[in-house]
Coordinates of C-alpha atoms and ligand atoms in Angstrom, one line a residue:
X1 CA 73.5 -19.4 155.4
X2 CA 76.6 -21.2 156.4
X3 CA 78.0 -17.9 157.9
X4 CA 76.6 -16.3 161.4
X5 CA 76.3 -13.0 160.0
X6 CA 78.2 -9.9 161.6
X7 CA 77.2 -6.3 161.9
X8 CA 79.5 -3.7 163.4
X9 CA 79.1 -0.2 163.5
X10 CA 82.1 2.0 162.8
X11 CA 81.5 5.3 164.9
X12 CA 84.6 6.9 163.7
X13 CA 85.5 10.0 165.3
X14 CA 82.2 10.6 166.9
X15 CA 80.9 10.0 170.8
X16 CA 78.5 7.4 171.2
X17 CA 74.8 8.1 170.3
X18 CA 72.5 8.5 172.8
X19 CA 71.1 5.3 174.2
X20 CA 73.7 3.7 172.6
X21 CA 74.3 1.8 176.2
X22 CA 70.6 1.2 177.3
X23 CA 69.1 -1.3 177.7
X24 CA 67.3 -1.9 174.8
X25 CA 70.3 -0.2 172.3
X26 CA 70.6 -2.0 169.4
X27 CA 74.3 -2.4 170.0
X28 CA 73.2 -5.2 172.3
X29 CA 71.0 -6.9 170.6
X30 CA 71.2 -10.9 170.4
X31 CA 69.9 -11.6 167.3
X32 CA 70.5 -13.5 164.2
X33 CA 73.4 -11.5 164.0
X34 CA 76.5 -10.9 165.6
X35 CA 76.8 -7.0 166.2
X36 CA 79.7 -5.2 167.6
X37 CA 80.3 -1.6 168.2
X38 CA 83.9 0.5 167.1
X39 CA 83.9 3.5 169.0
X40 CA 86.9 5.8 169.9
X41 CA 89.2 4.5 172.3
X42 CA 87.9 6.8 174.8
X43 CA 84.4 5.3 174.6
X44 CA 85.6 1.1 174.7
X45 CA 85.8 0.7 178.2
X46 CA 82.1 2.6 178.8
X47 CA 81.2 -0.1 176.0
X48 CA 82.7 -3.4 177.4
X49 CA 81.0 -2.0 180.8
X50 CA 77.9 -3.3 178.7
X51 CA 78.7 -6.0 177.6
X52 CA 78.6 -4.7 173.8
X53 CA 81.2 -6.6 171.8
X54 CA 83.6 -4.3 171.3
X55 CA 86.0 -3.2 168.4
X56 CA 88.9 -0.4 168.3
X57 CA 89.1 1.9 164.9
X58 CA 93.0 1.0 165.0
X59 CA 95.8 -0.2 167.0
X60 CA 99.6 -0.8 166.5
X61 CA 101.0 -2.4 164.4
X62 CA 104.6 -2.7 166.4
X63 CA 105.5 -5.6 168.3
X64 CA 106.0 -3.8 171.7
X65 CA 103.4 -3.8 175.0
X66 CA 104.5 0.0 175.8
X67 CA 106.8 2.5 175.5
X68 CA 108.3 5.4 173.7
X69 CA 105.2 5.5 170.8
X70 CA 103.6 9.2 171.1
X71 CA 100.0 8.8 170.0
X72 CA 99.7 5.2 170.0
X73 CA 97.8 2.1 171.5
X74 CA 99.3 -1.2 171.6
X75 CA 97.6 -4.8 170.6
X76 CA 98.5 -5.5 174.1
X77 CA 96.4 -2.6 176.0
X78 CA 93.5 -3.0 173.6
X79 CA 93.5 -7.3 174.3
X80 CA 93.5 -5.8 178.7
X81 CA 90.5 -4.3 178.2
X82 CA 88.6 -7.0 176.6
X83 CA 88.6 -5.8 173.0
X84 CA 88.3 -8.6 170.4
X85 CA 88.0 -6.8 167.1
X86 CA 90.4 -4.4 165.5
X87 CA 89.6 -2.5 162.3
X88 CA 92.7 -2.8 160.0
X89 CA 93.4 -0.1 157.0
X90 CA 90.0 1.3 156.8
X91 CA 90.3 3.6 154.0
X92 CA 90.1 6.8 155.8
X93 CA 93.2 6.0 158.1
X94 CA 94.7 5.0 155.0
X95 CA 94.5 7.8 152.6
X96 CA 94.7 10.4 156.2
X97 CA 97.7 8.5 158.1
X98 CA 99.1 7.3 155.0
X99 CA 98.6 3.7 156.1
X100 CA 100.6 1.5 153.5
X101 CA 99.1 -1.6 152.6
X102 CA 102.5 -3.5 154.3
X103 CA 101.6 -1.3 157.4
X104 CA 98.2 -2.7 157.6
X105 CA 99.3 -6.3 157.0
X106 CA 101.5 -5.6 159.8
X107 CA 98.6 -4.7 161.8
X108 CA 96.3 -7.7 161.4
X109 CA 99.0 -9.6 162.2
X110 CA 100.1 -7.6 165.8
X111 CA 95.8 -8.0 166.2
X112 CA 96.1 -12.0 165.7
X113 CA 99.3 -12.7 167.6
X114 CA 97.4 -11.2 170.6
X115 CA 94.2 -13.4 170.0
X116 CA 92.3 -10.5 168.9
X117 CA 90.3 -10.7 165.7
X118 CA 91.5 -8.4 162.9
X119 CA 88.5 -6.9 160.0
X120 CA 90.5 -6.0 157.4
X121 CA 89.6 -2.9 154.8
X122 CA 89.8 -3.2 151.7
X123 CA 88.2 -1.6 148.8
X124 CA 89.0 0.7 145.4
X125 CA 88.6 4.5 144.8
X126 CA 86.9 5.5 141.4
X127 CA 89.5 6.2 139.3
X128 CA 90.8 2.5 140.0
X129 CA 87.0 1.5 139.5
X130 CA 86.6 3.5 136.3
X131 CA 90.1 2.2 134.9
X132 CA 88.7 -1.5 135.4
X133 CA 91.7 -2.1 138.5
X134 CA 89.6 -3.1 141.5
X135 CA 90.6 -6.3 141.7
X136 CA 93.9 -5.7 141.5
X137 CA 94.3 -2.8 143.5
X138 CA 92.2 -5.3 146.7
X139 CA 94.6 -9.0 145.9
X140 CA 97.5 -6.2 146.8
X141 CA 95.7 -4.9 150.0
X142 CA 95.6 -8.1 150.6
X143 CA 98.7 -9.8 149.7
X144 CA 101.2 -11.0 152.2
X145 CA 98.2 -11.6 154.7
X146 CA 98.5 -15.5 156.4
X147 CA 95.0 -16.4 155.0
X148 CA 95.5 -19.6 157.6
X149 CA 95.3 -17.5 160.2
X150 CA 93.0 -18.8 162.9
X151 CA 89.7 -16.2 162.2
X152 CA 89.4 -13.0 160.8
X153 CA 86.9 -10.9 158.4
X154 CA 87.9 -8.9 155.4
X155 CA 85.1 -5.4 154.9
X156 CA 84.8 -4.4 151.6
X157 CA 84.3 -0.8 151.0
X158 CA 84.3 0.6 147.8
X159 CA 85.7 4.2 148.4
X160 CA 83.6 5.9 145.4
X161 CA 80.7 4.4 147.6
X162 CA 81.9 5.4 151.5
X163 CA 80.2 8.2 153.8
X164 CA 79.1 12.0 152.6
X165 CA 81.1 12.5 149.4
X166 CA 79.7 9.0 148.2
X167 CA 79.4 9.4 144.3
X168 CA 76.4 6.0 144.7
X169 CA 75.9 2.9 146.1
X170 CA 77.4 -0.3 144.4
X171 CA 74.7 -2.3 143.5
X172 CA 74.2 -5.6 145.2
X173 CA 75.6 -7.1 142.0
X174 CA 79.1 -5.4 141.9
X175 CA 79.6 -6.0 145.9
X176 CA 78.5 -9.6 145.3
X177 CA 81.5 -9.8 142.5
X178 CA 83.9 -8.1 144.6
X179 CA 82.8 -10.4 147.7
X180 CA 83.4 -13.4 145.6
X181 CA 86.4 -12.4 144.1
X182 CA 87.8 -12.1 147.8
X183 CA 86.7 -15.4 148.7
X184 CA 88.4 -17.0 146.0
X185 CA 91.6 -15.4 147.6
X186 CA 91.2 -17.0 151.0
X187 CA 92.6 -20.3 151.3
X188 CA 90.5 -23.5 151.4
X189 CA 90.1 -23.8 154.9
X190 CA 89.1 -20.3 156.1
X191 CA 87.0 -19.7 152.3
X192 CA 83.8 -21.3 153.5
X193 CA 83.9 -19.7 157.2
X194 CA 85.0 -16.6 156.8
X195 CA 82.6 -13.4 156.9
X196 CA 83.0 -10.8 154.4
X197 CA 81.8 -7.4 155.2
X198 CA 80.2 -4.9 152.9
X199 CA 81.0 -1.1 154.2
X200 CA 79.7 1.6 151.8
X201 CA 77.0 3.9 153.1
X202 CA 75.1 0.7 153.8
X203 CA 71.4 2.3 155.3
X204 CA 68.0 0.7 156.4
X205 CA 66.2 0.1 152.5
X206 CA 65.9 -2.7 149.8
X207 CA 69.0 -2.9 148.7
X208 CA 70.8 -3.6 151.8
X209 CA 68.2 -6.8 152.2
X210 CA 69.2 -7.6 148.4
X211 CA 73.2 -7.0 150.0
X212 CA 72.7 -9.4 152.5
X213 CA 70.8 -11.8 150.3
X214 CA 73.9 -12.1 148.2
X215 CA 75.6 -15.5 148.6
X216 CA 79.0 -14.2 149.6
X217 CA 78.1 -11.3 151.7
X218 CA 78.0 -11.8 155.1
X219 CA 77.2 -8.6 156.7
X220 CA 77.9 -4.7 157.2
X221 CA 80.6 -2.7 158.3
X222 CA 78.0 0.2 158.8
X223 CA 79.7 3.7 159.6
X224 CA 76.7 7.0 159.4
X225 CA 73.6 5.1 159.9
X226 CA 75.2 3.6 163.5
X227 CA 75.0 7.2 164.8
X228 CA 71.4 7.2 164.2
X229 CA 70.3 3.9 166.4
X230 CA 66.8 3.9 164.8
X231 CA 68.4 3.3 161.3
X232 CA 71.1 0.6 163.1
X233 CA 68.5 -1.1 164.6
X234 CA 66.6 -1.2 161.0
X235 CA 69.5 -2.5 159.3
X236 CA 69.8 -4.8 162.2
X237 CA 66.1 -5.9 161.3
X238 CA 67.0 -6.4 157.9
X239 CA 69.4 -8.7 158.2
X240 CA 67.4 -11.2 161.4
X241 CA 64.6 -11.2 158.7
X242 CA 66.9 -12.5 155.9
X243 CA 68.5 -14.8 157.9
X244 CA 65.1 -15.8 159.6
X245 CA 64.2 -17.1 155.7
Ligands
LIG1 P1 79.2 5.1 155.7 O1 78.3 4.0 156.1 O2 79.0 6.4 156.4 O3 79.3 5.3 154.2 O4 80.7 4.7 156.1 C1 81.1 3.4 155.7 C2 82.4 3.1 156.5 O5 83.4 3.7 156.3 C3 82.3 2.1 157.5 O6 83.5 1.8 158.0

């Protein structure tokens, strides 16, 4: 595999999980993988304490250090405390905060220009799956993003596929498609390096070792199953033993 894979767990509105900062907590494994924890804001700087590569859910997308932003948290403040990765348009901020797809562009863009490393969202809902639109509706999420950009990872999360309400899983066939498809839309100097994330309900079992088997998919964006450190650490295993092959 030409591509170092990446695992990051997405803790959304939820404290850490207990032992998430031991020793032995999978968030700080070095293994065949690169892992990286998202927690809330309130729970990155207990993180960085531990050396876990650490991500934030969100940040701002306006091009200002501080100020007069009620609720917000610049590129800036995240970059002073040493976080590296910034989760852009994940598809609950987006449907919840009404995140536009230009707002989100925005976004990875305030996350590069402060040598930070944006993991862009992207992914359908079913009636745009059922209707035959997915590709369309991801090349939009997508457009207007500087694909030369020096580094940055796109997650793929299929909405119909994402957390409780999940109607199933995509099979490792459709999120192979989908991851290709992406790739094609990268330019030709960031296509072969850049890691593409699958993020829908992704747990310890066959099919995410048939996922991450899949030529164009480079690793999970994994948001229940990191609360539960046993199953992390089992996906975690999964993906060292496919990468061990
Ligand atoms: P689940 O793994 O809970 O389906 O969540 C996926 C996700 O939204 C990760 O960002």
């Amino acid at each position: 595999m030409e591509r170092r894979p990446l695992v990051a767990a997405n803790l959304k509105m939820n404290d850490l999980p207990e032992g998430a900062l031991e020793e032995d907590s999978p968030f700080r494994e070095r293994g065949n993988a690169d892992v990286i924890a998202i927690p809330t804001f309130l729970d990155i700087d207990k993180c960085i304490g531990k050396y876990i590569i650490t991500g934030a859910q969100y940040g701002g997308r306006f091009d200002v250090a501080e100020g007069a932003y009620t609720g917000d948290i610049s590129m800036q403040m995240l970059y002073d405390r040493r976080v590296r990765y910034v989760l852009c348009g994940h598809s609950e901020r987006r449907e919840l905060h009404n995140e536009s797809n230009d707002n989100v562009i925005e976004q990875a863009v305030a996350v590069l220009k402060h040598n930070m490393h944006p993991i862009i969202c992207v992914g359908e809902n079913s009636e745009q799956r059922k209707t035959g639109k997915e590709k369309d509706v991801v090349s939009e999420q997508l457009a207007g993003f500087p694909f030369n950009s020096v580094s940055y990872t796109v997650a793929y999360e299929p909405i119909w596929a994402i957390g409780e309400k999940a109607l199933r899983a995509a099979t490792p066939e459709e999120a192979e498609e989908m991851h290709a498809y992406i790739r094609s839309l990268l330019d030709e100097e960031h296509r072969a390096v850049t890691r593409i994330l699958y993020g829908g309900s992704v747990k310890p079992n066959d099919e995410a070792g048939k996922m991450i088997r899949q030529p164009n998919i480079d690793g999970f964006l994994v948001g229940g199953c990191s609360l539960q450190l046993d199953k992390f650490k089992g996906i975690l295993d999964i993906v060292n033993e496919a990468t061990g092959e």
